[in-house]
CSV table of C-alpha atoms in Angstrom, one decimal:
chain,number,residue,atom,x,y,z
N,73,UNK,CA,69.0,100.4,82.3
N,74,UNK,CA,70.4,96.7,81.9
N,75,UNK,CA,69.5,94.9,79.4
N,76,UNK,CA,72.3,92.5,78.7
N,77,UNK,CA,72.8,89.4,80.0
N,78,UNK,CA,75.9,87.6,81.3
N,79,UNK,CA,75.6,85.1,78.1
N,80,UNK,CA,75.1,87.9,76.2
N,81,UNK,CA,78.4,89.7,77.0
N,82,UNK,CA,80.5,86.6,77.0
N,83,UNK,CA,79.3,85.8,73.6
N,84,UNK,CA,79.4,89.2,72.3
N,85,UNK,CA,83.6,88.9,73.8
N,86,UNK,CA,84.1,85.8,72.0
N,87,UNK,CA,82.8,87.9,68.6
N,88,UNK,CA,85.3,90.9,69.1
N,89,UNK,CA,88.0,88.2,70.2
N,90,UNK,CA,87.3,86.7,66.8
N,91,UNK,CA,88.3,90.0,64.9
N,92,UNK,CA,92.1,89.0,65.4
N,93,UNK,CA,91.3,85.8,63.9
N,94,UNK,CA,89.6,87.6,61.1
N,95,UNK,CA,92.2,89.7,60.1
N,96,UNK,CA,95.1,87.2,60.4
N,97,UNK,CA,93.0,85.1,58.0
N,98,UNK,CA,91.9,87.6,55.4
N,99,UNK,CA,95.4,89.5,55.2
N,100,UNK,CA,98.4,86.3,56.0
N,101,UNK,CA,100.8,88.8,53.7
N,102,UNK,CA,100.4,91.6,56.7
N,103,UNK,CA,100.7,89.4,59.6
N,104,UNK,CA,103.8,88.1,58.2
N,105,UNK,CA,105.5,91.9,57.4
N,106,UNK,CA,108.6,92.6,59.2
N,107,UNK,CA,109.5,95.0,62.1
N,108,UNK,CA,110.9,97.5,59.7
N,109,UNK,CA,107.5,98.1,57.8
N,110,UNK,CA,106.1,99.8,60.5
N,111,UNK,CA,108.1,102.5,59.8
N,112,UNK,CA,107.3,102.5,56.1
N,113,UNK,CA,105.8,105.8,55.3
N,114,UNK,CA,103.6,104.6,52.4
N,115,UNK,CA,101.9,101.8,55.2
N,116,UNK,CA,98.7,103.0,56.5
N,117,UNK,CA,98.2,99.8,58.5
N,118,UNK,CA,100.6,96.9,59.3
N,119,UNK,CA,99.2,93.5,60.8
N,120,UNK,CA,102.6,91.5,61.8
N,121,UNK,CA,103.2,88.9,64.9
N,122,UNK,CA,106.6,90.8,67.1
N,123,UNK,CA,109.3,88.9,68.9
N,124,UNK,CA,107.1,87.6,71.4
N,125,UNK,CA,104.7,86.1,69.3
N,126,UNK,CA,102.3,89.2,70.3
N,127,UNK,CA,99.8,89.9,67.3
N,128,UNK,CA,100.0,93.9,66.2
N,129,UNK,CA,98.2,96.3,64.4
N,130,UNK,CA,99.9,99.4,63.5
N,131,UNK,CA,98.4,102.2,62.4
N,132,UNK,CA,100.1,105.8,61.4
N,133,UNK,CA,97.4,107.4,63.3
N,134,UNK,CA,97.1,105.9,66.5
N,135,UNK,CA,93.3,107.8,66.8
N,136,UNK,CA,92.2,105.5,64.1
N,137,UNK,CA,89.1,103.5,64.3
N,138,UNK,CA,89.3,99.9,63.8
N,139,UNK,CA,86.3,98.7,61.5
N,140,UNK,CA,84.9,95.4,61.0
N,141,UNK,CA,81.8,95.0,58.3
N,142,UNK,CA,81.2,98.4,59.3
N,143,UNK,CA,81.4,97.8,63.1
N,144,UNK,CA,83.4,100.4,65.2
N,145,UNK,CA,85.2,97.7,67.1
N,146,UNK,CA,87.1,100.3,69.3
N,147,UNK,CA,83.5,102.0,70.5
N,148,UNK,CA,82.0,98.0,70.6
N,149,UNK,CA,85.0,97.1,73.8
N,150,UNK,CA,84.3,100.8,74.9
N,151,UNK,CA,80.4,100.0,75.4
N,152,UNK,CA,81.3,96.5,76.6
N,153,UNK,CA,83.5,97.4,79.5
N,154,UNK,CA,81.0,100.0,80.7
N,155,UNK,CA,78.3,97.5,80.9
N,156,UNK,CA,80.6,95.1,83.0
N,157,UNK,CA,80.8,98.5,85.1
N,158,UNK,CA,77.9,99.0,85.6
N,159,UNK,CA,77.1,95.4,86.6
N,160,UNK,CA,79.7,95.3,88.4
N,161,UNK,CA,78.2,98.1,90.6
N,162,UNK,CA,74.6,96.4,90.6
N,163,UNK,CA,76.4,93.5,92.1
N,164,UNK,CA,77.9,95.3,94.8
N,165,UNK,CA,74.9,96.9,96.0
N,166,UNK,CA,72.9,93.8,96.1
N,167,UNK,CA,75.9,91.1,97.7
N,168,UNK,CA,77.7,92.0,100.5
N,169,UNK,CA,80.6,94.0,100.8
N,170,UNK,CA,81.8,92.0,103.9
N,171,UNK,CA,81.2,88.8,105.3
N,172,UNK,CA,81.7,87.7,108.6
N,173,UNK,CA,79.3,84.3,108.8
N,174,UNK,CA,80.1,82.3,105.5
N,175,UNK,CA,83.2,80.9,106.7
N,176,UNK,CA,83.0,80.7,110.4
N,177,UNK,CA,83.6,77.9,112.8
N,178,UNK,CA,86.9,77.2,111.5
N,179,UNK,CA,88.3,77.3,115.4
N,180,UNK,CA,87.7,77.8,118.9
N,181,UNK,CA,87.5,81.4,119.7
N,182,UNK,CA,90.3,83.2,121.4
N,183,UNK,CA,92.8,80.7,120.4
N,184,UNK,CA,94.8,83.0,118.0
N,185,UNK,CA,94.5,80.4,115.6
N,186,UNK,CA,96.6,81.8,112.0
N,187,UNK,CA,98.8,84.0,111.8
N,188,UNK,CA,99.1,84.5,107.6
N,189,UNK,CA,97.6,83.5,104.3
N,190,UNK,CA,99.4,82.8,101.2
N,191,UNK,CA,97.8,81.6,97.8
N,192,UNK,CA,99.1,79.7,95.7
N,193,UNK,CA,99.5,79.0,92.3
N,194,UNK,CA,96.4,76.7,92.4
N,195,UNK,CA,94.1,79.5,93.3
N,196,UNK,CA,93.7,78.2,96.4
N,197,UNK,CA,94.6,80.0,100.0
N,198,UNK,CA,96.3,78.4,102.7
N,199,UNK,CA,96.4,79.7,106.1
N,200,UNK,CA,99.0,79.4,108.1
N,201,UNK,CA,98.4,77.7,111.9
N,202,UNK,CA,99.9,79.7,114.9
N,203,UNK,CA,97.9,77.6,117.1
N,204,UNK,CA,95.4,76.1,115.2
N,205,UNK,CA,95.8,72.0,114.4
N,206,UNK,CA,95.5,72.8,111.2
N,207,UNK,CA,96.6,74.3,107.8
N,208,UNK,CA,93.1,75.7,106.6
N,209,UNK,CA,92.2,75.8,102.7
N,210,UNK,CA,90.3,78.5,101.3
N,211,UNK,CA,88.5,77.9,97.6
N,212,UNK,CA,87.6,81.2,96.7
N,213,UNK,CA,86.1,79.7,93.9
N,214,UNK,CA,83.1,78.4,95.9
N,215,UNK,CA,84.1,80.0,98.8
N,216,UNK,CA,84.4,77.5,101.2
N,217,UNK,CA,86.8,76.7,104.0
N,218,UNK,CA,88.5,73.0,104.8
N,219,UNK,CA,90.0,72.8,108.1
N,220,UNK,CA,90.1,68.5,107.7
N,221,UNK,CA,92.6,67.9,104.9
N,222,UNK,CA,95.8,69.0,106.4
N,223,UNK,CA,94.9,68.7,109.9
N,224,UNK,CA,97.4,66.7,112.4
N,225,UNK,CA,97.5,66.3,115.8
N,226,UNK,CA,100.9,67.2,116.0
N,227,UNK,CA,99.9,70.3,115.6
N,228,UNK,CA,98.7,71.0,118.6
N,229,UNK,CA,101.9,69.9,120.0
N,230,UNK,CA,103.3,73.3,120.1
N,231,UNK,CA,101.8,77.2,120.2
N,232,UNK,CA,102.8,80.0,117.9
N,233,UNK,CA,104.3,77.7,115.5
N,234,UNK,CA,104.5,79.4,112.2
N,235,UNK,CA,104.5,83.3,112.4
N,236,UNK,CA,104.6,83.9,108.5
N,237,UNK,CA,104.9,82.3,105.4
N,238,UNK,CA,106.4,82.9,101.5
N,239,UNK,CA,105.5,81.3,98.5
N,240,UNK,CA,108.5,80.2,96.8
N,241,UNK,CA,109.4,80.0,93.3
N,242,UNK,CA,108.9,76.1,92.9
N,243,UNK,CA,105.8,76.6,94.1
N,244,UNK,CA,105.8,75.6,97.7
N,245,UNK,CA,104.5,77.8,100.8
N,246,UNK,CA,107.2,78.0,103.3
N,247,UNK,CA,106.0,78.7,106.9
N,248,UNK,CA,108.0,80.5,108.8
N,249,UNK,CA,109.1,79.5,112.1
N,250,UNK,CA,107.9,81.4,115.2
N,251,UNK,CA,108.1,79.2,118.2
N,252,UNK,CA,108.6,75.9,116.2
N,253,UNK,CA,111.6,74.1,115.9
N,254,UNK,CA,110.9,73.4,112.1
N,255,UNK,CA,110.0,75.3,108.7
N,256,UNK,CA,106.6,74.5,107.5
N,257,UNK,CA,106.8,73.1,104.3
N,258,UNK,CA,103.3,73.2,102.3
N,259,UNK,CA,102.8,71.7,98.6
N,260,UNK,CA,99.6,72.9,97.1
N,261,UNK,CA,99.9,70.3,94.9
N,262,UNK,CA,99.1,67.3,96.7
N,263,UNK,CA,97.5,69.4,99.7
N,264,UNK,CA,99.9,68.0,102.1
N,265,UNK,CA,102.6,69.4,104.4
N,266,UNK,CA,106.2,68.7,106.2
N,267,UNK,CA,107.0,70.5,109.6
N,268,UNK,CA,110.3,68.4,110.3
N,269,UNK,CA,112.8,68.3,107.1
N,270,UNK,CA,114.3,71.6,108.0
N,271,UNK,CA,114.7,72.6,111.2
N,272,UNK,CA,116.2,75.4,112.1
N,273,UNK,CA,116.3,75.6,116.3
N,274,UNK,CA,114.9,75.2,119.7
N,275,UNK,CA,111.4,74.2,120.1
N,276,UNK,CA,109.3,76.9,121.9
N,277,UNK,CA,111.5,79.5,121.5
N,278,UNK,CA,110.1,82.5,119.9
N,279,UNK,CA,112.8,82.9,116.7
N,280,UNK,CA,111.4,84.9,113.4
N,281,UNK,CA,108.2,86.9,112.4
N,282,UNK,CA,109.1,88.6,109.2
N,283,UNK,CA,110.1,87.2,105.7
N,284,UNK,CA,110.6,87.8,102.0
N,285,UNK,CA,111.5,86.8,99.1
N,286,UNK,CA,114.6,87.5,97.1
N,287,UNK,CA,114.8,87.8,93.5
N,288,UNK,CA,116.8,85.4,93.3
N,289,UNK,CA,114.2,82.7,94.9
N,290,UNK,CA,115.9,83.3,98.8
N,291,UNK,CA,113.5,83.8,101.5
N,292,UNK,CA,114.8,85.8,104.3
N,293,UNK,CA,113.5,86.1,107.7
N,294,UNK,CA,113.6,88.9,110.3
N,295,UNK,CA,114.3,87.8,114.0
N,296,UNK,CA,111.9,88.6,116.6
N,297,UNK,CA,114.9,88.4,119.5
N,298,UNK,CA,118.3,90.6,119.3
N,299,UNK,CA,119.9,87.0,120.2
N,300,UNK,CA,118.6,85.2,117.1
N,301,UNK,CA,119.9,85.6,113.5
N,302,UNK,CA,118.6,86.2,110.3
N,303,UNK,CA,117.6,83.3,108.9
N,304,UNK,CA,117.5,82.6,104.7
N,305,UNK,CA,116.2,80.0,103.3
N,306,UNK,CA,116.8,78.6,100.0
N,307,UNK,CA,114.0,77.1,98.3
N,308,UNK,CA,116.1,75.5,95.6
N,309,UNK,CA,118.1,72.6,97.6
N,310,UNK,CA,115.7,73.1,100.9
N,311,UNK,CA,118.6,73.9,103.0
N,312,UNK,CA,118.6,76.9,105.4
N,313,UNK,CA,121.4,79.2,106.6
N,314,UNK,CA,121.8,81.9,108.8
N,315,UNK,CA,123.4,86.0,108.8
N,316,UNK,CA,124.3,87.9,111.6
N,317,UNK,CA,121.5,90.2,113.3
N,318,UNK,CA,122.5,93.9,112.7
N,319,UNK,CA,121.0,94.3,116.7
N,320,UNK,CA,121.5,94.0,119.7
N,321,UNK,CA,119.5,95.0,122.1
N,322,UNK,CA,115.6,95.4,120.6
N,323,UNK,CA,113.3,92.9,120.8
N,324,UNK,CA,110.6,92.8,117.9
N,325,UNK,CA,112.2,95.1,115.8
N,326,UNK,CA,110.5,94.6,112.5
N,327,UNK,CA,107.2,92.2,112.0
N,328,UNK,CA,106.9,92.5,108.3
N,329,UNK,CA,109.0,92.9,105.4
N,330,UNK,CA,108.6,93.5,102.0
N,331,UNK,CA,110.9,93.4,98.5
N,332,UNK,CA,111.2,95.9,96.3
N,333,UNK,CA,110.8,95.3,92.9
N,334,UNK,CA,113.9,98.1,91.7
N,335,UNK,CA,116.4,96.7,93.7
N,336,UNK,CA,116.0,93.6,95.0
N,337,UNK,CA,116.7,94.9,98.6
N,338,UNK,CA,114.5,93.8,101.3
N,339,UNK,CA,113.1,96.2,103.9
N,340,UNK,CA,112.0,95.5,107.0
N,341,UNK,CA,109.2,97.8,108.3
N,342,UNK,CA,109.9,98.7,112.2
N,343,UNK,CA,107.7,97.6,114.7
N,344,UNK,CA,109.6,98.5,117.8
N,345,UNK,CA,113.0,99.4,116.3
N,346,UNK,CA,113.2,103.6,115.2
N,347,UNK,CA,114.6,102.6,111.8
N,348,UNK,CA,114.3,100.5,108.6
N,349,UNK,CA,116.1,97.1,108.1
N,350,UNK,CA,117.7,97.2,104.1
N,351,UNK,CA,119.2,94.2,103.3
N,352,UNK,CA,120.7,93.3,100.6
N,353,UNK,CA,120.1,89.7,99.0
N,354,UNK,CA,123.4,90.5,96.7
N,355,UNK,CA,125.7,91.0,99.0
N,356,UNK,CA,123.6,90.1,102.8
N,357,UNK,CA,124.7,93.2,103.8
N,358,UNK,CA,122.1,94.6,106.2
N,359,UNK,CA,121.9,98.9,106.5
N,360,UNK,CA,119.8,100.2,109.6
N,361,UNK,CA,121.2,103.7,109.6
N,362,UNK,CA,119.5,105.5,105.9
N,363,UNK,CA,116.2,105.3,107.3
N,364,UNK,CA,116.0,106.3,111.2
N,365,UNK,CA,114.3,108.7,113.3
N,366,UNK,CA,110.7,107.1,113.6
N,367,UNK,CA,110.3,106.4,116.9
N,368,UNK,CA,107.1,104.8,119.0
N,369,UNK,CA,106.1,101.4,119.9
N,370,UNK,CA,104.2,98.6,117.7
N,371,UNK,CA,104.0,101.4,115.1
N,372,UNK,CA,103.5,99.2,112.1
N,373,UNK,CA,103.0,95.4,111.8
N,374,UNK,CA,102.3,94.8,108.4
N,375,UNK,CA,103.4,96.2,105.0
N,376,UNK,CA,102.5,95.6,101.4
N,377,UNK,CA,103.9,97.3,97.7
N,378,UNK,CA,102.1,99.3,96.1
N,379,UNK,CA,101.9,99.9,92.1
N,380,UNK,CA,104.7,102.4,92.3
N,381,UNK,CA,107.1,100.6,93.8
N,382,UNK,CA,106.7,102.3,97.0
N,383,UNK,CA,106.3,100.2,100.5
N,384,UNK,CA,103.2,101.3,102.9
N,385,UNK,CA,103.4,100.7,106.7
N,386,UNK,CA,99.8,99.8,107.8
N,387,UNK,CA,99.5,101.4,111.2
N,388,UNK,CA,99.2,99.1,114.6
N,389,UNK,CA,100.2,102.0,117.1
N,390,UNK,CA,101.0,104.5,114.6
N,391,UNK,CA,98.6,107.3,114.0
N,392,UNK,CA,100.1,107.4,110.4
N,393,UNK,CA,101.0,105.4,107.5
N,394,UNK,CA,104.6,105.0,106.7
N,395,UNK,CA,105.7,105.3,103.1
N,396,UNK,CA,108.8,103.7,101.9
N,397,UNK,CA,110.9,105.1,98.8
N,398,UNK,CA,113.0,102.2,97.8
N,399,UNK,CA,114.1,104.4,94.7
N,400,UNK,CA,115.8,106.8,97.0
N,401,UNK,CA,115.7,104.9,100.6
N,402,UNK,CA,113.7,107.7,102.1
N,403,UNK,CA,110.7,107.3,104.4
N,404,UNK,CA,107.6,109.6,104.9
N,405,UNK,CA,104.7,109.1,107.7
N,406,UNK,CA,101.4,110.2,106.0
N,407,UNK,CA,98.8,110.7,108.8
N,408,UNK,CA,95.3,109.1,108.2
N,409,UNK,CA,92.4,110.6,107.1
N,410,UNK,CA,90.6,109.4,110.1
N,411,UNK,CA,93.4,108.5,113.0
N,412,UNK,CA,92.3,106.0,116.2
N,413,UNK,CA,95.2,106.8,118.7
N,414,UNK,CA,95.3,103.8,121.4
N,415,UNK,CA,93.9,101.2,119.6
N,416,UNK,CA,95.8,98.3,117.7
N,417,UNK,CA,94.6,98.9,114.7
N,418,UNK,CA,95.4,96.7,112.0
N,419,UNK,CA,97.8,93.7,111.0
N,420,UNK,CA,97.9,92.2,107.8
N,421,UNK,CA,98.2,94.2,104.7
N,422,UNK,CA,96.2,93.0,101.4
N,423,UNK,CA,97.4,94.8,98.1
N,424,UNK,CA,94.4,94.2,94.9
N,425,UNK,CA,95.5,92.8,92.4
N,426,UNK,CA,95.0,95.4,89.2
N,427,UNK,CA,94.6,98.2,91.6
N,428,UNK,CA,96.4,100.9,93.4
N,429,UNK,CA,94.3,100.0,96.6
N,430,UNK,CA,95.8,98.1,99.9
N,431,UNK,CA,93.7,96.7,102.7
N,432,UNK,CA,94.4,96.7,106.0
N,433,UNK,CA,92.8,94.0,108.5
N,434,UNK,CA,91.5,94.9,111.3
N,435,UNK,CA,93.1,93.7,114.5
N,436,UNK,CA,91.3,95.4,117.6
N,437,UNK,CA,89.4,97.8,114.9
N,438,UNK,CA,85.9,97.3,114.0
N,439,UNK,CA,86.4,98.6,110.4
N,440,UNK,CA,88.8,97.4,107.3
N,441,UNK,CA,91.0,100.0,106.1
N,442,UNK,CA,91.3,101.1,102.5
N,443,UNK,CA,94.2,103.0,101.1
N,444,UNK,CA,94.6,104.4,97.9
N,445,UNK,CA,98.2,104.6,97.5
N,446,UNK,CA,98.2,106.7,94.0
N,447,UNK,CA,97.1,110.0,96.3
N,448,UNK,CA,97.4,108.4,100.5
N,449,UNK,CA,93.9,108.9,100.6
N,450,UNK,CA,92.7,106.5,103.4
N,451,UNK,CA,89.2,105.3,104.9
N,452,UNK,CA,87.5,102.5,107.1
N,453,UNK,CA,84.6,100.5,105.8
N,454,UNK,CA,82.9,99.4,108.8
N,455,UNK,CA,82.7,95.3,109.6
N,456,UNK,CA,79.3,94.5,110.7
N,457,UNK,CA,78.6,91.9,113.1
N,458,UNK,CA,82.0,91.8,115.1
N,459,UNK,CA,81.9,90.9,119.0
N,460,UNK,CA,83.1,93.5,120.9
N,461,UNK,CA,84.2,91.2,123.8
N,462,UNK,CA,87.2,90.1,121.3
N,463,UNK,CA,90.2,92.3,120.7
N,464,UNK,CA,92.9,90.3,118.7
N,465,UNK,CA,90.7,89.7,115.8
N,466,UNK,CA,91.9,89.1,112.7
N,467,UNK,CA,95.6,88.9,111.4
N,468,UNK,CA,96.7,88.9,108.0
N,469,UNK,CA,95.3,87.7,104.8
N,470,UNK,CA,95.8,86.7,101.2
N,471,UNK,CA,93.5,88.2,98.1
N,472,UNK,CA,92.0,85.6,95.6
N,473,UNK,CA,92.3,86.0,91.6
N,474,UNK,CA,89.0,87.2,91.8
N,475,UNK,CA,89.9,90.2,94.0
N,476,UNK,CA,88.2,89.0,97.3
N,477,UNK,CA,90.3,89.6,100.0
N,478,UNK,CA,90.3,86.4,103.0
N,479,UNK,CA,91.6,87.9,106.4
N,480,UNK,CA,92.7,85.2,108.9
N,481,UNK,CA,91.2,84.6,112.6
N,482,UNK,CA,93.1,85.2,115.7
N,483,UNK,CA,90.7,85.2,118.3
N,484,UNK,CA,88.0,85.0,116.4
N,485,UNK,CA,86.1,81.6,114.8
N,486,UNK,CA,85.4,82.9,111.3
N,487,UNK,CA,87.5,83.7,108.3
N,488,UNK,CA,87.0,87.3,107.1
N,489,UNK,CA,86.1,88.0,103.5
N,490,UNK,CA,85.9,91.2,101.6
N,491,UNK,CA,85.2,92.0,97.9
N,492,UNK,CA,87.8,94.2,96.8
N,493,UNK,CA,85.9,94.5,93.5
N,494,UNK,CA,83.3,96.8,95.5
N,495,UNK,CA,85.9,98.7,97.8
């Protein structure tokens, strides 16, 4: 049974967050011992602030209890984070798991009006306009949608503008051009936007779909045509450049890519292309030969890391997932626990934060999918309320700080949320 309250918990945090406080104050000697100490056979307990300015307590047994006045302090957090558990589940049996009327009327329908979300540093979420007239803003903290603020006409001047977008280093969103002539530059910090300081081709000509960011603060963007080149962008001076495209011939090769964390490498996840894209931010070489052999059409249009390091495909075509070994550039399709052959599935890939779960958003599916990349166990969680009439539904998504997952509309007229707390 519950019996505390929400006041009740915060207050009784701020009391075991005291306990530091407390023993800083009654032993200054301890917090002040050295790094060597620790290793002092005689010390049953050392209190002392480390390089980072980190407070520890070191113990020669790390099984010891940690008393206050008597108070098992270890067994108080225990009991503590069970009861947020448990509310937690109370919660997500009485609000709902998915939400489909909160946010709508951000568009017409059919209009395939985003095409990405990023959020920034803010908090906030900004979606990204294919060929809606505006750059939408999503407060997940009272969950609201404005679709006024950094709305131009000259927006609707073009279709499939921006196909992607990265958020940089200094804290700018940079769109990525589809059909648009220009980058689209977005500064959370004054809610406004430039779509003309760098441009980087023709208008209406369909140029780059894919992007990610380098280590090294370089966003780097995959071509949709054989004809068009890679295109980096460098977010320090705002100038762009260009590398040659490793193709040829294929058209739509890759629609997402993704950075891996071990290497800096980027790898671009095949759409149409048999093979993955590895290039190298170090050196821009670009390897399309380590990974090959998975044939099939639109098999995968979105990808996300997971907690491992590893890259997972989400399947559009596919019947499978596609797992991506950046430690030893290997590649393994992992078939789903419940497979839809036929159907686009989904585009967009969500990872939580704090979790091993990814979520997939649902396209021409009726369901989100959920994948639990620390054992590739996948499952849907059905969307209530969907038109069937609509088939491009949703594309792509960003997840707030609070772990609540905002999908974008394509065809349809309302913003997709889902608690990735309850999932």
């Amino acid at each position: 049974m519950l019996m505390a309250s929400a006041p009740a918990l915060a207050l009784r945090a701020l009391a075991l967050v005291a306990v530091v406080w407390v023993l800083v104050a009654a032993f200054p000697a301890a917090a002040a011992t050295s790094a060597a100490s620790v290793n002092d056979e005689e010390e049953a307990v050392v209190i002392e602030e480390d390089d980072a300015g980190s407070l520890r307590i070191t113990t020669r047994d790390p099984n010891s209890k940690l008393f206050l006045n008597g108070v098992d302090v270890l067994q108080q957090l225990a009991e503590q984070r069970a009861l947020l558990d448990q509310i937690q589940r109370v919660q997500c049996t009485l609000a709902p798991l998915i939400d489909t009327t909160t946010l709508a009327g951000v568009g017409s329908p059919a209009a395939g009006l985003y095409s990405n979300a990023v959020r920034a540093n803010n908090g906030l979420i900004y979606g990204i306009p294919r060929n809606a007239d505006n750059v939408v803003i999503i407060n997940p903290l009272t969950n609201t949608a404005d679709t006024t603020t950094m709305a131009s006409p000259a927006l609707l001047s073009a279709s499939d503008k921006w196909a992607s977008a990265v958020l940089a280093p200094n804290g700018l969103i940079y769109g990525i051009p589809g059909a648009h002539e220009a980058v689209l530059v977005i500064d959370p910090n004054t809610n406004t936007f430039n779509s003309t300081a760098i441009v980087v081709g023709e208008p209406n000509e369909t140029k780059w779909q894919a992007a990610a960011l380098s280590n090294e603060g370089k966003i780097y963007a995959l071509p949709v045509s054989s004809s068009t080149p890679i295109l980096v962008l460098d977010t320090a001076t705002n100038t762009a450049s260009t590398l040659p495209n490793p193709l040829s011939t294929i058209g739509f090769a890759w629609t997402s890519a993704v950075t891996a964390p071990n290497n800096d490498r980027i790898y671009g996840v095949p759409y149409q292309a048999s093979f993955v894209l590895i290039l190298d931010p170090a050196t821009n070489a670009t390897d399309v030969t380590t990974i090959m052999g998975l044939g099939g059409n639109a098999k995968w249009a979105s990808a996300a890391l997971a907690p491992s390091g590893l890259i997972y495909g989400i399947p559009l075509n596919a019947l499978d997932l596609l797992v991506i070994n950046p430690f030893t550039d290997t590649a393994d399709r992992v078939p789903l626990s419940q497979a839809a052959p036929g159907t686009p599935k989904w585009w967009g890939a969500v990872p939580l934060l704090n979790s091993d779960l990814i979520v997939g958003i649902p396209h021409a599916m009726t369901s989100v999918l959920v994948v639990d990349t620390a054992t590739n166990a996948t499952r849907e969680v059905h969307v209530p309320g969907l038109d069937t009439d609509v088939y491009s539904r949703f594309i792509g998504g960003a997840v707030s700080l609070s772990n609540r997952v905002y999908a974008m509309p394509f065809d349809e007229d309302a913003i997709l949320t889902i608690d990735g707390s309850c999932l």
